[in-house]
Tab-separated table of C-alpha atoms in Angstrom:
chain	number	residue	atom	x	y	z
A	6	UNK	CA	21.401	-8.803	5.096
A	7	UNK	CA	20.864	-12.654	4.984
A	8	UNK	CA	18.644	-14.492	2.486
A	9	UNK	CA	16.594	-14.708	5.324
A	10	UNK	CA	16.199	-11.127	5.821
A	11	UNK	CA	15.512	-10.456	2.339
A	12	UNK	CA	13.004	-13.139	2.090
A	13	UNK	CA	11.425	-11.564	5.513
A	14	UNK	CA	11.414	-8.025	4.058
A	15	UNK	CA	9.747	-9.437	0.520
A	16	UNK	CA	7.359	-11.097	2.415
A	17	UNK	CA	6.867	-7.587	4.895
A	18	UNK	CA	6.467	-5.315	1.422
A	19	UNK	CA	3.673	-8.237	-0.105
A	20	UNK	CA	2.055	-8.020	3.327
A	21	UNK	CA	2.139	-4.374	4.166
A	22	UNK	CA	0.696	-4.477	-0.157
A	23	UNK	CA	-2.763	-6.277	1.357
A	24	UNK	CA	-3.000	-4.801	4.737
A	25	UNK	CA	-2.061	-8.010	6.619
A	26	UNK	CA	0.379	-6.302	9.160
A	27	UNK	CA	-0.581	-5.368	12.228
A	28	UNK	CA	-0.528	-1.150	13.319
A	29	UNK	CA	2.749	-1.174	14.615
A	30	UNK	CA	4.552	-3.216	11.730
A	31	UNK	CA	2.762	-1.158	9.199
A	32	UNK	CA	4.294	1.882	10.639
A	33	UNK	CA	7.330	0.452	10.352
A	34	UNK	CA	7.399	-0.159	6.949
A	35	UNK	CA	5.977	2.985	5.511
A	36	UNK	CA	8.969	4.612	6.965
A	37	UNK	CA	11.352	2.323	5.566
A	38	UNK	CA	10.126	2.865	2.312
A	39	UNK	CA	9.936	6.452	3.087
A	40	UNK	CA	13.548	5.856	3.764
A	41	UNK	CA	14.759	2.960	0.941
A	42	UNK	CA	13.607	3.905	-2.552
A	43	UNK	CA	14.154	-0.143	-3.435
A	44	UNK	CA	11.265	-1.267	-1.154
A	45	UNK	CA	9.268	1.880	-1.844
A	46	UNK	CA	9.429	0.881	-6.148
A	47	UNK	CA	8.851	-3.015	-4.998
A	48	UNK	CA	5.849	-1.716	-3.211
A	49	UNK	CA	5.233	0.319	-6.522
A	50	UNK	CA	5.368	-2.333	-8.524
A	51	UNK	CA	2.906	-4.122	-6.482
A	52	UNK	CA	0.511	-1.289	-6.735
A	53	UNK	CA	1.312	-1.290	-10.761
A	54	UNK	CA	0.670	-5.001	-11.518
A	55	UNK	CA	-2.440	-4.477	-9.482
A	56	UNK	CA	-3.649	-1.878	-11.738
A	57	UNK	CA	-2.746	-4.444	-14.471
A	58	UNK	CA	-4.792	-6.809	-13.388
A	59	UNK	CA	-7.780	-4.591	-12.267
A	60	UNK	CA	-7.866	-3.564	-15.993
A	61	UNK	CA	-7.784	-7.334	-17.101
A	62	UNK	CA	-10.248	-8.066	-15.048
A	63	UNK	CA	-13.967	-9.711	-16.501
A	64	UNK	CA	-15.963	-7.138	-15.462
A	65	UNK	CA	-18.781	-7.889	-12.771
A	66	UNK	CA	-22.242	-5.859	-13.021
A	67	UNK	CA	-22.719	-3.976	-10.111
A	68	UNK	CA	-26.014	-4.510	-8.472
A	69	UNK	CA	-28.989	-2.383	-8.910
A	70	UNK	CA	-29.081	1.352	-7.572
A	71	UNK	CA	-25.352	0.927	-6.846
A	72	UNK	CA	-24.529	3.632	-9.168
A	73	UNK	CA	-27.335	5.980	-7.761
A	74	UNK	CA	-25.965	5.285	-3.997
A	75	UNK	CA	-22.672	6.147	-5.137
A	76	UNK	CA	-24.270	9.277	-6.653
A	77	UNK	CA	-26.049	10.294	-3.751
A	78	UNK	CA	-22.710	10.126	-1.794
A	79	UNK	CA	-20.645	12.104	-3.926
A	80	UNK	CA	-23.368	15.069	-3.516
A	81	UNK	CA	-23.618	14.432	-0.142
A	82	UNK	CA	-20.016	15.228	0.499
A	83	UNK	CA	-19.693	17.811	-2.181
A	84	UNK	CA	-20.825	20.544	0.984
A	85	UNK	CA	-18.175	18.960	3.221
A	86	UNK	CA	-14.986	20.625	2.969
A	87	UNK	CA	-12.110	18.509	2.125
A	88	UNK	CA	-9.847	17.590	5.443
A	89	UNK	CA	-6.731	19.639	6.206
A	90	UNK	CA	-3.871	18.157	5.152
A	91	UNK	CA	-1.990	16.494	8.101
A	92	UNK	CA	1.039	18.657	7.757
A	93	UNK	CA	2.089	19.601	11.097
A	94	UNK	CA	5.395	21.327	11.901
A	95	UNK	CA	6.614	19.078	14.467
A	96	UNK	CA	10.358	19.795	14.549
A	97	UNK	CA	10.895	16.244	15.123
A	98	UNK	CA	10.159	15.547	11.272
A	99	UNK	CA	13.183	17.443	10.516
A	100	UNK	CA	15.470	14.913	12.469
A	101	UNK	CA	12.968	11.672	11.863
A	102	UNK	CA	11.504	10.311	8.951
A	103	UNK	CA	7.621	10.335	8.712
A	104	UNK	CA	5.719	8.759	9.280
A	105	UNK	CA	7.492	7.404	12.502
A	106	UNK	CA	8.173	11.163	13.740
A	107	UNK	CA	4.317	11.471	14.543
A	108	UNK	CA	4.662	8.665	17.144
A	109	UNK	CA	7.768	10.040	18.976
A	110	UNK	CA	8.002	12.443	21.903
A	111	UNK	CA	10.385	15.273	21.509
A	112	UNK	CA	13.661	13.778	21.763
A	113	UNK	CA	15.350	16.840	23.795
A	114	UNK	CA	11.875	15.864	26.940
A	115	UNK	CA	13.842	13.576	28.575
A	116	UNK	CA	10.647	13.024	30.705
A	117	UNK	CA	9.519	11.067	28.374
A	118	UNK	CA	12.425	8.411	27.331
A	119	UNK	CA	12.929	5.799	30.144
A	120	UNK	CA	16.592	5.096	30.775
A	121	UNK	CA	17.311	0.996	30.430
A	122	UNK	CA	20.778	0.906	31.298
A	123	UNK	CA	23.841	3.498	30.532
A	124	UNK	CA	23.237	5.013	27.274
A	125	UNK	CA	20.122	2.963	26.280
A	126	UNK	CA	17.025	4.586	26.903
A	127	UNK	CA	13.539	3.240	25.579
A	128	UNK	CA	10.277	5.385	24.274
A	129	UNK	CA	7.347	2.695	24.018
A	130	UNK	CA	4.750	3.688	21.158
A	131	UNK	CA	1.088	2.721	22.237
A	132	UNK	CA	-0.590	1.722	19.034
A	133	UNK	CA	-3.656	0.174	20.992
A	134	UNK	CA	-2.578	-3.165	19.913
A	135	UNK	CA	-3.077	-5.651	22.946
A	136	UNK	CA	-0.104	-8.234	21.829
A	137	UNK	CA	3.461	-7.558	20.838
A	138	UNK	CA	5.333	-4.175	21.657
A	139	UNK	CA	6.682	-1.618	19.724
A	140	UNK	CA	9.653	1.009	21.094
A	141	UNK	CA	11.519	3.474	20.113
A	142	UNK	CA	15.287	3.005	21.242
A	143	UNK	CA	17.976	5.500	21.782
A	144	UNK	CA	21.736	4.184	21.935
A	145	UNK	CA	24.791	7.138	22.657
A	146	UNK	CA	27.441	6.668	20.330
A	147	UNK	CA	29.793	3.841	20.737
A	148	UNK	CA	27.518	2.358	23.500
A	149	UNK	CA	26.919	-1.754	23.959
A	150	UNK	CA	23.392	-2.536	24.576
A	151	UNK	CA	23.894	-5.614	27.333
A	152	UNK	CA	23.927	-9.033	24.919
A	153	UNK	CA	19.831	-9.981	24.955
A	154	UNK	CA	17.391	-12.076	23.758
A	155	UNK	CA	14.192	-12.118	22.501
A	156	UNK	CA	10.881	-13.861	22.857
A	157	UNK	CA	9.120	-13.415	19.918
A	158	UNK	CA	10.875	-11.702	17.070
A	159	UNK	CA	11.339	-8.783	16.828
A	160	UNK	CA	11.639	-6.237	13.598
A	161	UNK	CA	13.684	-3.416	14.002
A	162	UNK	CA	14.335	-0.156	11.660
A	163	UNK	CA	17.237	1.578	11.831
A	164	UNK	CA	15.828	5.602	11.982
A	165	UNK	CA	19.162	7.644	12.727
A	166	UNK	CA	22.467	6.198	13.182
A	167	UNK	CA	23.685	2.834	12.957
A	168	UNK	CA	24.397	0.137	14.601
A	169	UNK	CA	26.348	-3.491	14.264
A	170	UNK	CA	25.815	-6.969	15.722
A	171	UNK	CA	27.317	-10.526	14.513
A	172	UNK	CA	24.550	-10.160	11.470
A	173	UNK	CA	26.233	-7.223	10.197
A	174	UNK	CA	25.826	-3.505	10.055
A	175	UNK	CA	22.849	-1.238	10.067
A	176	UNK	CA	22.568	2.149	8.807
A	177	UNK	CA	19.394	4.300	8.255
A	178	UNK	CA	16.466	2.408	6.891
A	179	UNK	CA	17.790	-0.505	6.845
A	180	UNK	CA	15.560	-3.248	8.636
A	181	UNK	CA	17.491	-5.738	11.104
A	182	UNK	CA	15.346	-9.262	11.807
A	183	UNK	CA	16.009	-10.878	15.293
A	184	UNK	CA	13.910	-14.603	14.956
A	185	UNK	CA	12.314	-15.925	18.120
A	186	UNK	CA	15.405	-16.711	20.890
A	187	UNK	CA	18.278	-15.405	18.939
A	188	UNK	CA	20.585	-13.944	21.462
A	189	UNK	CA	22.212	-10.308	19.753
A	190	UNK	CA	24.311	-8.048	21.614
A	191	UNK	CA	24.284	-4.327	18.938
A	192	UNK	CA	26.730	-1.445	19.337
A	193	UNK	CA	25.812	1.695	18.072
A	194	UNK	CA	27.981	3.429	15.433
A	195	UNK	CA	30.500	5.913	16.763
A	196	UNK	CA	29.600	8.865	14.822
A	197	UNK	CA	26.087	9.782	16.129
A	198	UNK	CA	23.362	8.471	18.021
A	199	UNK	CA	21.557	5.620	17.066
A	200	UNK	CA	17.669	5.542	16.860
A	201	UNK	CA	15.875	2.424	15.874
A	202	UNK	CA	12.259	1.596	16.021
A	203	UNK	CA	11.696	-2.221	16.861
A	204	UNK	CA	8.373	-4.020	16.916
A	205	UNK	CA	8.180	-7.220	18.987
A	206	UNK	CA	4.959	-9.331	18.092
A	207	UNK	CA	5.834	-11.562	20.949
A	208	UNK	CA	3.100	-14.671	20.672
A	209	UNK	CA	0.915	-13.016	17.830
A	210	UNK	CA	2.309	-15.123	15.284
A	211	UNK	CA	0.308	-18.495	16.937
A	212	UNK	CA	-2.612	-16.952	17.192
A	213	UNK	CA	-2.885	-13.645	14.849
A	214	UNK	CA	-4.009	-14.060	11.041
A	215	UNK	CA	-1.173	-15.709	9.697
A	216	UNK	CA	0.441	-13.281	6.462
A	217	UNK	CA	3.383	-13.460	4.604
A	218	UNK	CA	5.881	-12.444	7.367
A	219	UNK	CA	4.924	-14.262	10.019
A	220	UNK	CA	4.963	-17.609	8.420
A	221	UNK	CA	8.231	-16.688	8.214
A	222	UNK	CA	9.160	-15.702	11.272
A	223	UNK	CA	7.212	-18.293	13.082
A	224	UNK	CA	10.233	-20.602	11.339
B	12	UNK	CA	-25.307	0.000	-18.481
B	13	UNK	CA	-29.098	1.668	-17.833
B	14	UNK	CA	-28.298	3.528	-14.643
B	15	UNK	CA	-25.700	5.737	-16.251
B	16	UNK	CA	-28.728	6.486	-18.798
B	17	UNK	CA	-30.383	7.248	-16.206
B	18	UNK	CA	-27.957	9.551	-14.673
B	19	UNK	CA	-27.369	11.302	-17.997
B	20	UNK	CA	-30.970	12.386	-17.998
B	21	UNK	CA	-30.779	14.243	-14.106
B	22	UNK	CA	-27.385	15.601	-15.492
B	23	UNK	CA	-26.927	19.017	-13.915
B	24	UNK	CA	-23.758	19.791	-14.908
B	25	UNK	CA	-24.156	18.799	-18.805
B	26	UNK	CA	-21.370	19.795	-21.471
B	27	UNK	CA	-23.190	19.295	-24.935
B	28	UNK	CA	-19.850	20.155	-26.283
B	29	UNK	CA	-18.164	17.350	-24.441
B	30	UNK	CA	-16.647	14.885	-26.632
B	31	UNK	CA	-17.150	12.841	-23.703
B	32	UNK	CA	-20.614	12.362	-25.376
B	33	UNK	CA	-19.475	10.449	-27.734
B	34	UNK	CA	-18.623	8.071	-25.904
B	35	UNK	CA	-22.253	8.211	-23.761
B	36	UNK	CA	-24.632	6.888	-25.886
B	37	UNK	CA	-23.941	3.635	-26.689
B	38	UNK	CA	-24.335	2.724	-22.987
B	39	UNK	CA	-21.647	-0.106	-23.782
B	40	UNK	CA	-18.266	0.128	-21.992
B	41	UNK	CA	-15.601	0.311	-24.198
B	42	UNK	CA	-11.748	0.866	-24.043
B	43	UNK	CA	-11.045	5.089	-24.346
B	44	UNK	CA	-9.882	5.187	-28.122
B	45	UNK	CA	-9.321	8.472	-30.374
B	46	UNK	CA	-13.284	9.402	-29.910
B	47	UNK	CA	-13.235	8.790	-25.903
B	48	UNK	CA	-10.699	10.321	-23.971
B	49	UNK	CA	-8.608	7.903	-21.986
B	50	UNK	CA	-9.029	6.940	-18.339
B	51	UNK	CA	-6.010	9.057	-17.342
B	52	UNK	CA	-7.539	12.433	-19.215
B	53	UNK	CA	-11.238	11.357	-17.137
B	54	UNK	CA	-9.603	11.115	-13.806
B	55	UNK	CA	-7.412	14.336	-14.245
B	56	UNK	CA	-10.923	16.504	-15.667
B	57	UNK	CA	-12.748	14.710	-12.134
B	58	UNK	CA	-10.190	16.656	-10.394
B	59	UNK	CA	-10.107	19.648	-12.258
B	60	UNK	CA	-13.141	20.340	-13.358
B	61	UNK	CA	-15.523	17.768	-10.632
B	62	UNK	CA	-16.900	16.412	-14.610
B	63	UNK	CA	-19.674	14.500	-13.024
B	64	UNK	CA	-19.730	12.416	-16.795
B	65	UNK	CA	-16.175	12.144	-16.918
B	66	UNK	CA	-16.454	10.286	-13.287
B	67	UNK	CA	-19.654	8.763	-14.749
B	68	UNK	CA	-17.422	7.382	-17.341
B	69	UNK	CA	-14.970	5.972	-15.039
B	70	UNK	CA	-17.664	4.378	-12.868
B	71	UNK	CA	-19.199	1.910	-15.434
B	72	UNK	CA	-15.580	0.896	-16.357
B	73	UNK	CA	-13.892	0.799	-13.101
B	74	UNK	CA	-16.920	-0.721	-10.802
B	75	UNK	CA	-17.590	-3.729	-12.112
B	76	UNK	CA	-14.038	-4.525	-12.309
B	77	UNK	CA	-13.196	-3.701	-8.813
B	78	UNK	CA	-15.889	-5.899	-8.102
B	79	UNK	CA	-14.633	-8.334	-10.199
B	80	UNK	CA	-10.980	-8.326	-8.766
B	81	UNK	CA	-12.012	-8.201	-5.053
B	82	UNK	CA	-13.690	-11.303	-5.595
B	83	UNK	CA	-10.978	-13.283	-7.260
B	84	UNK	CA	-9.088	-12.282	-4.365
B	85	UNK	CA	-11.653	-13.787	-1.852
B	86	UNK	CA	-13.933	-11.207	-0.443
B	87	UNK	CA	-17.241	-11.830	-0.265
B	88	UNK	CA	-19.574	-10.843	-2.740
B	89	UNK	CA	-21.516	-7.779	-0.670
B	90	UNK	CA	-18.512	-6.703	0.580
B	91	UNK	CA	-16.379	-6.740	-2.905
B	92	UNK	CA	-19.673	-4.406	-3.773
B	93	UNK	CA	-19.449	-2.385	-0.786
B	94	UNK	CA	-15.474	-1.689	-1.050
B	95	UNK	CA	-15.752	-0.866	-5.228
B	96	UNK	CA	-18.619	1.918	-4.600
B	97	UNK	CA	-16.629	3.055	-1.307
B	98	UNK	CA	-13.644	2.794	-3.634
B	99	UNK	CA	-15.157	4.902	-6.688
B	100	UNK	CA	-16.916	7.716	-3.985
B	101	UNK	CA	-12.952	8.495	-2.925
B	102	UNK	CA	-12.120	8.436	-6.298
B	103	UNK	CA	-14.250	11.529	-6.965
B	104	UNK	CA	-13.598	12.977	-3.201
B	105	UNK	CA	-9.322	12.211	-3.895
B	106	UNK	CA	-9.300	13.183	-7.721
B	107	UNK	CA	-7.528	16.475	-6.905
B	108	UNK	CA	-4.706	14.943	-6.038
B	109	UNK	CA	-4.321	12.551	-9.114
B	110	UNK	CA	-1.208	13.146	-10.920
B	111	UNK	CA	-1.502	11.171	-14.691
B	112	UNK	CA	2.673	11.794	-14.688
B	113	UNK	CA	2.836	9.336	-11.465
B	114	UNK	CA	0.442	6.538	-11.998
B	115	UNK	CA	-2.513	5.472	-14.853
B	116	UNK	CA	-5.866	5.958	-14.126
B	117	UNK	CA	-5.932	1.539	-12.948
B	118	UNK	CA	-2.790	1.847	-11.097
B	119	UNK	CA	-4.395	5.100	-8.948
B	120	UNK	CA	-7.886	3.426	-8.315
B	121	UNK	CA	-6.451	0.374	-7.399
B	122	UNK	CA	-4.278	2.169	-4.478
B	123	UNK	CA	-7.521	3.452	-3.486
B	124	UNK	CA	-9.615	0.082	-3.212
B	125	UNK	CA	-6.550	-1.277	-1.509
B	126	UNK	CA	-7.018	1.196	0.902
B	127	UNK	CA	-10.481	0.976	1.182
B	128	UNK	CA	-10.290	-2.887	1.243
B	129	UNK	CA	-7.795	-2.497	4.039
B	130	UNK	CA	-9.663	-0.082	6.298
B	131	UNK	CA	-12.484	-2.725	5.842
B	132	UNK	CA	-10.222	-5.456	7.080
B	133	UNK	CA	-9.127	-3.235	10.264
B	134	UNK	CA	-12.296	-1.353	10.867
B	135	UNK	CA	-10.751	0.927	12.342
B	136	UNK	CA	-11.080	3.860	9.696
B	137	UNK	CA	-7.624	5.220	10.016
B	138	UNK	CA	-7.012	8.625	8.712
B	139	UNK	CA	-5.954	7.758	5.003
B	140	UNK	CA	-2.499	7.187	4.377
B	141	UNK	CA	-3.775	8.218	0.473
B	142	UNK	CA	-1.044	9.647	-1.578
B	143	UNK	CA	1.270	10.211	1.751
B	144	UNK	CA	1.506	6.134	0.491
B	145	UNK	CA	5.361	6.484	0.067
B	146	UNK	CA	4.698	4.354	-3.440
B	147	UNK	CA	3.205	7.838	-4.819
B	148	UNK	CA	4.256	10.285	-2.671
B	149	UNK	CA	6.052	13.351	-4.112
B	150	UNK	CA	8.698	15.595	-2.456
B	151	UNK	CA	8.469	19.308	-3.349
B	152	UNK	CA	11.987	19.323	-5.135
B	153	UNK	CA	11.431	15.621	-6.313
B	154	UNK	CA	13.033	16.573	-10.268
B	155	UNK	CA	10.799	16.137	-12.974
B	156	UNK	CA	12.203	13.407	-14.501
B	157	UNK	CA	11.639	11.264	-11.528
B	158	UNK	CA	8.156	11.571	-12.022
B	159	UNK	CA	7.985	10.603	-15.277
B	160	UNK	CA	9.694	7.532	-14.641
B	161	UNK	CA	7.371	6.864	-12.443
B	162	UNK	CA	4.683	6.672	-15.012
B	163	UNK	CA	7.162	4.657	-17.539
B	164	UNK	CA	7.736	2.014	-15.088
B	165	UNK	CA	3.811	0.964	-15.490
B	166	UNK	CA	4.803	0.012	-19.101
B	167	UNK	CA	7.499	-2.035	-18.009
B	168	UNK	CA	5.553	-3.925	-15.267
B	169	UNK	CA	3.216	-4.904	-18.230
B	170	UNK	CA	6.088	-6.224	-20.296
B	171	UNK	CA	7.867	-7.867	-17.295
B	172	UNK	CA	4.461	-9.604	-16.382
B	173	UNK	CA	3.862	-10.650	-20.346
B	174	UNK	CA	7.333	-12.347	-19.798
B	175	UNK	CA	6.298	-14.454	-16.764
B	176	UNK	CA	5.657	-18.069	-17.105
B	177	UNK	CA	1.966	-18.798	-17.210
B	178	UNK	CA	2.380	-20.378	-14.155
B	179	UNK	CA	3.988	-17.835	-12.101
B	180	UNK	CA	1.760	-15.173	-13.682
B	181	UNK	CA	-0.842	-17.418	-12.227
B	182	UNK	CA	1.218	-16.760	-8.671
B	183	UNK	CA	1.035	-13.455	-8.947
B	184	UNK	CA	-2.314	-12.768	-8.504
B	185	UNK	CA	-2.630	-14.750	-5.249
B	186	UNK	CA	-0.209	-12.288	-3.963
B	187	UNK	CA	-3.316	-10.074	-3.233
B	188	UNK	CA	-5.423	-13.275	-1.759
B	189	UNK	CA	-6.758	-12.867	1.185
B	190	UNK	CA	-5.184	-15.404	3.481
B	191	UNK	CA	-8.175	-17.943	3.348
B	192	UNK	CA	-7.784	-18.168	-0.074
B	193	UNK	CA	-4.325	-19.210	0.264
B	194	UNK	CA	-5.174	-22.067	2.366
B	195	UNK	CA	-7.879	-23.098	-0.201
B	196	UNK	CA	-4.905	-22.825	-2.902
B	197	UNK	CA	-2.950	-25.239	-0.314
B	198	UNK	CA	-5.541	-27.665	0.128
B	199	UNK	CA	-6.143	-28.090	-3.624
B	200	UNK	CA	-2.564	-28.960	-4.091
B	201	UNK	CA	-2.170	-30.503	-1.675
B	202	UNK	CA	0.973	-28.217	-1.096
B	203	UNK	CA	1.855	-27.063	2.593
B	204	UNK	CA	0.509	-23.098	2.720
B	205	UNK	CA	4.373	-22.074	3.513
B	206	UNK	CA	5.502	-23.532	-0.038
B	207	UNK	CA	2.394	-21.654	-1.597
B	208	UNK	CA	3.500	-18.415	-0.047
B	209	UNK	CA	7.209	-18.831	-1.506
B	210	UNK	CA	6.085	-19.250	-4.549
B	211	UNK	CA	4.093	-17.088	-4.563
B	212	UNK	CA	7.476	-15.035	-3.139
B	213	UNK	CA	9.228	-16.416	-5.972
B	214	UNK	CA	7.033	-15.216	-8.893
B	215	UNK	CA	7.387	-11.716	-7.462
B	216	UNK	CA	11.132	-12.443	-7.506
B	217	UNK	CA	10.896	-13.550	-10.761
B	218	UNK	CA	8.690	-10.453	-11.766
B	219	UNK	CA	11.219	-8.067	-10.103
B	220	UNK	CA	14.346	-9.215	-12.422
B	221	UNK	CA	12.410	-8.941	-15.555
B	222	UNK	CA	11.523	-5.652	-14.920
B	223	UNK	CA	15.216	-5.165	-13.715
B	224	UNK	CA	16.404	-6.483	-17.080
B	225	UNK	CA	14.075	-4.525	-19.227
B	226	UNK	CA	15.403	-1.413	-17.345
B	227	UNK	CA	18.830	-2.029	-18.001
């Protein structure tokens, strides 16, 4: 990873800490940290100092009846049962981390993966998010997706496999930044197929709320 | 605090035994010392036992400091109100699944009004992410001593923050700004808003290595 990429993925953990990321990035980065125990404890640690400083804070009364409202709610729910857990046994969780695996079509339905070009075939997520575009990608083993580039940039998280472009080499969980025009041409690893998820936010950055990453990627 | 008087006296599920009673009279808030149990031993009884006083407890501590916090951080006032009693309702509905040996009680309810500040944001009330949050999450055969670390490393934080420059430890909190408060920071430097966010970037950084070298 470049400096670059480790300031992006700093800047992705302190966003994806105070909700600034859209759907499809936030997705994408609870499973990476479902995946890399380093950004999962940075994220931690986030969470931790927080609780620091919610303890050190000068407390603020509440306003009046607040506590009684909050009352009343409690009892209100007390009859409700609590929700099922969202265990589901989705044999794709097996192969794919979660949180991803909820998102992704079975990958032996080859209805549902479009074929790009020989060995390259594309599963595109809808998040309900009108900009940007996020994909699941499936590269055979050995296989050269055609050299590319990209308007926007684009995130992308290695899920199974690996993969290797003039940046370096990407193995499972690790998080590969393409900024805004760069031209990449990846080759999957030989020894399996390689799964990534990539999230394109295409023109968002000029006009979404501007967090951490994208001042960053807007560079 | 006269409203948790007030809620002592419509008390349905009183425990005269309680030694949380000890610590209900005064009506002052006070740090959990050897009469009061501590916020951890409140949160875990909310989920065992649904202790309305124990949550009662937690409440006039917790609330006002929510509050307090979401502000700093930018939100408006009704809203910061809004998110710290939607904040302390899931506390009592998600106490179950509080596990002391993971996080403190702060460290827990903060997850939770991060949440709920979040789903505010968004509006669009996804199902919570809760304690499948990888930060917290625990696998079946996660070993024991994982999870203890887990609760060490809240110690360390504390030291590795005490060790911070003033100024970065000033930095750190705008890490949890809300973006317009960021721009305000900007304009009162005078600094361009991408140098605010790296150093903001960089007091993390700096935050990071302490806690690195207090680990090794």
């Amino acid at each position: 990873m470049s400096t670059d990429e480790f300031e992006i993925l700093d800047a992705l953990i302190i966003d994806y800490a105070n909700g600034a990321l859209s759907k499809p990035l936030e997705v994408l980065m609870e499973t990476h940290m479902a995946m890399n125990p380093k950004s999962a404890r940075a994220f931690r640690m986030m969470m931790q100092v927080g609780g620091v400083l919610l303890e050190d804070s000068e407390p603020v009364s509440m306003s009046e009846g607040s506590w009684e409202k909050v009352l009343a709610e409690i009892d209100a729910q007390e009859t409700l049962t609590e929700p099922a857990g969202n265990d589901n046994d989705r044999d794709q969780s097996l192969l794919l981390p979660r949180p991803i695996a909820d998102y992704i079509p079975a990958l032996n339905c080859p209805d549902s993966w479009k074929r790009l070009s020989r060995g390259l075939s594309e599963y595109e997520i809808d998040f309900g998010t009108t900009v940007g575009k996020a994909s699941i990608y499936r590269i055979e083993p050995g296989v050269a997706v055609p050299s590319h580039s990209h308007e926007g940039s684009e995130v992308t998280l290695v899920l199974a496999g690996g993969f290797s472009d003039v940046t370096g080499n990407f193995g499972p969980g690790d998080i590969a930044v393409q900024q805004n025009g760069a031209v990449h041409k990846p080759v999957a690893d030989d020894d399996g197929e390689c799964i990534v998820f990539a999230v394109n936010e295409g023109s968002i950055k000029l006009t979404g709320p501007i967090g951490m990453v994208l001042n960053l990627l807007a560079k | 605090m006269d409203d948790i008087h007030q809620f002592s006296e419509i008390d349905l599920v009183s425990q005269p035994n309680s030694a949380l009673h000890h610590g209900m009279g005064s009506g002052s808030s006070h740090i959990p010392d050897g009469t009061v149990p501590s916020w951890d031993v409140l949160l875990t009884r909310v989920g065992s036992q649904r202790d309305k006083q124990a949550f009662a407890l937690l409440y006039e501590h917790f609330a006002p400091r929510l509050k307090s916090f979401l502000l700093r951080l930018g939100t408006d006032i009704g809203v910061a109100e809004e998110i710290a009693q939607e904040a302390m309702v899931m506390v009592w509905r998600r106490a179950e699944t509080y596990d002391p040996r993971q996080a403190g009680a702060s460290t827990w309810i903060f997850t939770i009004a991060r949440n709920k500040r979040i789903d505010r944001i968004r509006r669009d009330n996804r199902p919570l992410p809760d304690f499948t949050d990888p930060a917290f999450s625990q696998d079946a055969d996660e070993p024991g001593d994982i999870v203890l670390q887990r609760r060490q490393e809240e110690d360390k934080v504390q030291s590795a923050l005490k060790k911070l420059p003033q100024e970065q430890a000033k930095m750190i909190l705008s890490a949890y700004y809300e973006e317009k408060s960021h721009r305000e920071i900007a304009e009162e430097s005078g600094l361009p808003l991408g140098t605010v966010k790296s150093r903001i970037r960089l007091a993390l950084n700096r935050l990071r290595s302490n806690l690195e070298e207090i680990e090794r």
